[in-house]
Short mmCIF file of C-alpha atoms in Angstrom, two decimals:
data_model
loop_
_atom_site.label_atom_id
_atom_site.label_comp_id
_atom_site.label_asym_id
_atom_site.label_seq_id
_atom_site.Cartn_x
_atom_site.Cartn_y
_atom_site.Cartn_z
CA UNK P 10 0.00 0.00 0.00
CA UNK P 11 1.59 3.35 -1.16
CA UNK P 12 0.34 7.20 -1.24
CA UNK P 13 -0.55 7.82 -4.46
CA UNK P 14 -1.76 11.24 -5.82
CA UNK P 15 -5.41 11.59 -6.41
CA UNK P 16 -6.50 8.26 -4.30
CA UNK P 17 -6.91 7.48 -0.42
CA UNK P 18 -3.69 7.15 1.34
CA UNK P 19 -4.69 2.99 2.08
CA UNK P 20 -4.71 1.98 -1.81
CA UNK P 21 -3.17 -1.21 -2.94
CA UNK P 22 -0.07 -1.32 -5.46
CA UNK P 23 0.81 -5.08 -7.37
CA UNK P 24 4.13 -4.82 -5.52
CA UNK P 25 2.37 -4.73 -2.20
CA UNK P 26 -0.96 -6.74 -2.62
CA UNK P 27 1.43 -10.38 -2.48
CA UNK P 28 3.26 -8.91 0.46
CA UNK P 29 -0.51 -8.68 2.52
CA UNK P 30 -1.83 -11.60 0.90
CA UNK P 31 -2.67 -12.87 4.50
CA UNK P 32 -4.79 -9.70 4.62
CA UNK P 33 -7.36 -10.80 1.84
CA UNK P 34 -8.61 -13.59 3.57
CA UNK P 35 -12.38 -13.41 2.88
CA UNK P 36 -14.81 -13.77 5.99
CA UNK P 37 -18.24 -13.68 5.17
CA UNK P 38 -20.53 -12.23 7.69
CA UNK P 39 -23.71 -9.54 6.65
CA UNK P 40 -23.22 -6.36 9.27
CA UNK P 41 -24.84 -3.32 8.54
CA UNK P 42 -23.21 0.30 9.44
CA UNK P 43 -23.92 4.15 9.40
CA UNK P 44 -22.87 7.24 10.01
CA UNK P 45 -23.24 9.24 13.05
CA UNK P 46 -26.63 10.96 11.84
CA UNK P 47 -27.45 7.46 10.41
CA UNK P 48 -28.63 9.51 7.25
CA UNK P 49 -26.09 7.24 5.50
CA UNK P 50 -26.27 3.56 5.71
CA UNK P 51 -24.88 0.80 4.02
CA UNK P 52 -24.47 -3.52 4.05
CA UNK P 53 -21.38 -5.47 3.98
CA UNK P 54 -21.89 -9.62 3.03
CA UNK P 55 -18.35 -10.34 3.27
CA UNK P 56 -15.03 -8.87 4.45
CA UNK P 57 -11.72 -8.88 2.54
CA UNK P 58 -9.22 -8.04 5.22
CA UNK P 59 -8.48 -7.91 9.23
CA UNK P 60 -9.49 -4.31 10.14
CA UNK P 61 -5.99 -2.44 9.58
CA UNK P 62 -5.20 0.95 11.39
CA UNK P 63 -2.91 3.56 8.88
CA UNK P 64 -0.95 6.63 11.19
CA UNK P 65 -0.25 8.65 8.05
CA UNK P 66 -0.76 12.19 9.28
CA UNK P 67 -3.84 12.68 6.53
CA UNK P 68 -5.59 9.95 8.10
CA UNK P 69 -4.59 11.47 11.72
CA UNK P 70 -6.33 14.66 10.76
CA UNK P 71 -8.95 13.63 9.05
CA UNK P 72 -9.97 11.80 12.03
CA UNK P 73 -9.12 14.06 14.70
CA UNK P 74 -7.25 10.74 16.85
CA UNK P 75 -4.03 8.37 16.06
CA UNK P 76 -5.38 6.59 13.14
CA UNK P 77 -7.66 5.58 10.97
CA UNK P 78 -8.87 1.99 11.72
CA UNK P 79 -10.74 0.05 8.65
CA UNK P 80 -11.76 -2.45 6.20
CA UNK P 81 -11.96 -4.00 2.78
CA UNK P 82 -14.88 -5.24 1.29
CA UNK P 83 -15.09 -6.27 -2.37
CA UNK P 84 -17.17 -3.98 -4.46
CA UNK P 85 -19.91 -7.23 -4.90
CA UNK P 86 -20.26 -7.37 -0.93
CA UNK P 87 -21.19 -3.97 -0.71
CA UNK P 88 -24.46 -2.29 -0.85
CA UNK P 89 -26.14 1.01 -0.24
CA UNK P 90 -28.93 0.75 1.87
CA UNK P 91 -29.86 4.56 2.35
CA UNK P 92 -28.17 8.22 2.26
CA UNK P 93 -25.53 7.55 -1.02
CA UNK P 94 -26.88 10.98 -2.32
CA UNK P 95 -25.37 12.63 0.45
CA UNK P 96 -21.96 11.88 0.53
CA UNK P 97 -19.95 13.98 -0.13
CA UNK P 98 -16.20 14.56 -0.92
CA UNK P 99 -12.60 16.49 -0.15
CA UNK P 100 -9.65 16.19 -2.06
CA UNK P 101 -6.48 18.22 -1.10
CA UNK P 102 -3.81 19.57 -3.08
CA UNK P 103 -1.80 16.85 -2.99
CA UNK P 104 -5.01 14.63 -4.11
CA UNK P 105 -5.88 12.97 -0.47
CA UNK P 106 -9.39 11.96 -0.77
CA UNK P 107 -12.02 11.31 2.08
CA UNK P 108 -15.51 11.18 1.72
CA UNK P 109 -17.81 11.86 4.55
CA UNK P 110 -21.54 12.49 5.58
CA UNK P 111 -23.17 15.84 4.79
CA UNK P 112 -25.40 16.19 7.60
CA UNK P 113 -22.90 15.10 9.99
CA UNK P 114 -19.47 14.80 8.81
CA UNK P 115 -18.71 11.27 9.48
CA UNK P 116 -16.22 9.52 7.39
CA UNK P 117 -18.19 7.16 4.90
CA UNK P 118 -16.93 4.05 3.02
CA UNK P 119 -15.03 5.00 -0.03
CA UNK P 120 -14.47 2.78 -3.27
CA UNK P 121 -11.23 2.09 -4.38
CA UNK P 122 -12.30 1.69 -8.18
CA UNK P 123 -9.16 0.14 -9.70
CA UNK P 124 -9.01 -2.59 -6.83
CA UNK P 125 -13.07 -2.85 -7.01
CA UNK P 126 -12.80 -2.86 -3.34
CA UNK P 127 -14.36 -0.28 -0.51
CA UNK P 128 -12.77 1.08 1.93
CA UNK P 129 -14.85 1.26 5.18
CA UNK P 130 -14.30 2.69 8.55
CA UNK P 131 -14.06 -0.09 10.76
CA UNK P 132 -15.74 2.12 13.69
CA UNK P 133 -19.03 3.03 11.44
CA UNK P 134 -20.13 -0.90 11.61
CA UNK P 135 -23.08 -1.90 14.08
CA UNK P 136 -21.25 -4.52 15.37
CA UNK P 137 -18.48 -6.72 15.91
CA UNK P 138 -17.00 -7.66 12.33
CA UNK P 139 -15.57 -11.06 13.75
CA UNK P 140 -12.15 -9.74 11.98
CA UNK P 141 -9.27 -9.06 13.85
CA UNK P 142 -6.30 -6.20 13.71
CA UNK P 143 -3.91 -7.56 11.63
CA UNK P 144 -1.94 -4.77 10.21
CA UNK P 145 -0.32 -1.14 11.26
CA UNK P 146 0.29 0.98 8.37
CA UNK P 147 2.46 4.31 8.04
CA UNK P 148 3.73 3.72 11.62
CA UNK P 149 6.99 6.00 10.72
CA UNK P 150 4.71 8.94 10.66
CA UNK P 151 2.29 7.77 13.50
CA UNK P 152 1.93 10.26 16.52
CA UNK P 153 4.80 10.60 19.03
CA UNK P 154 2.28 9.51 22.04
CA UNK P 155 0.74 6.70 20.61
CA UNK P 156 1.53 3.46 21.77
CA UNK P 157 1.24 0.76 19.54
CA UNK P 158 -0.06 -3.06 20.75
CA UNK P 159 2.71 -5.37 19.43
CA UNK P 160 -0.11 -8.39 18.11
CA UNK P 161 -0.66 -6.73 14.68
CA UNK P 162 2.33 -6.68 12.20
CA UNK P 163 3.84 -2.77 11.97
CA UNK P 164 4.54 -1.37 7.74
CA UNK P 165 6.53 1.37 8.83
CA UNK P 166 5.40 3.06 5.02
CA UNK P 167 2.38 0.83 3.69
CA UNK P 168 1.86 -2.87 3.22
CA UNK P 169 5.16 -4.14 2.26
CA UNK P 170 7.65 -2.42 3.37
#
């Protein structure tokens, strides 16, 4: 997983998708989720991944805490159930990308087109995904006060390296 201009800082290069291959280990499960509002609402059938946290400083700003904890869910296990109108996005300069909840500003799931995978907060699902934390990403950059629990493999860049 590498920054790339114009996509989400968690996106999936060929060099790096063999080095997670433990991380695409589908679990099938149907969970619902939502925003904070619950204006936006979606269904996930299956998971593609452990829930994976990245410490790149966009994804500690955009949330406001350490990281950014989430998901992948193939692009045929994922359905809008209500509130896709209202999404909306913000791209940076540097082409970050985050799209979030117009009513109340809650990071929504975001689809990775060229991997035909979403990307979904792992704290916007209803309940427990039955996935565990595999996978740290970005840790070089992470904040200088978090403390990292030493179960889930550390990328000090993304997946890979």
């Amino acid at each position: 997983w590498r920054r790339r201009p114009g996509r989400h800082c968690c996106t999936v290069d060929a060099r790096s998708h063999e080095a997670i291959g433990e991380l695409f280990t589908r679990r099938t499960a149907m969970i619902e989720g939502g925003c904070l509002c619950g204006g936006v609402r979606f269904s996930i059938r299956a998971f593609d991944s452990g829930i994976f946290k990245c410490h790149c400083s966009k994804c500690r700003k955009s949330t406001g805490g350490a990281s950014s904890a989430a998901v992948l869910v193939a692009e045929e296990h994922f359905s809008w159930l209500q509130g896709a109108e209202g999404v909306r996005d913000y791209r940076s300069e540097s082409g970050y990308t985050r799209r979030f909840c117009a009513a109340c500003g809650s990071a929504v799931p975001q689809l990775l087109q060229e991997h035909q995978r979403y990307w979904v907060p792992a704290g916007l699902l209803d309940a427990d995904p039955g996935v565990p934390l595999k996978h740290h990403i970005h840790v070089n950059s992470k904040a200088a006060w978090e403390i990292l629990d030493s179960h889930a493999r550390q990328h000090g860049e993304g997946f890979g390296s």
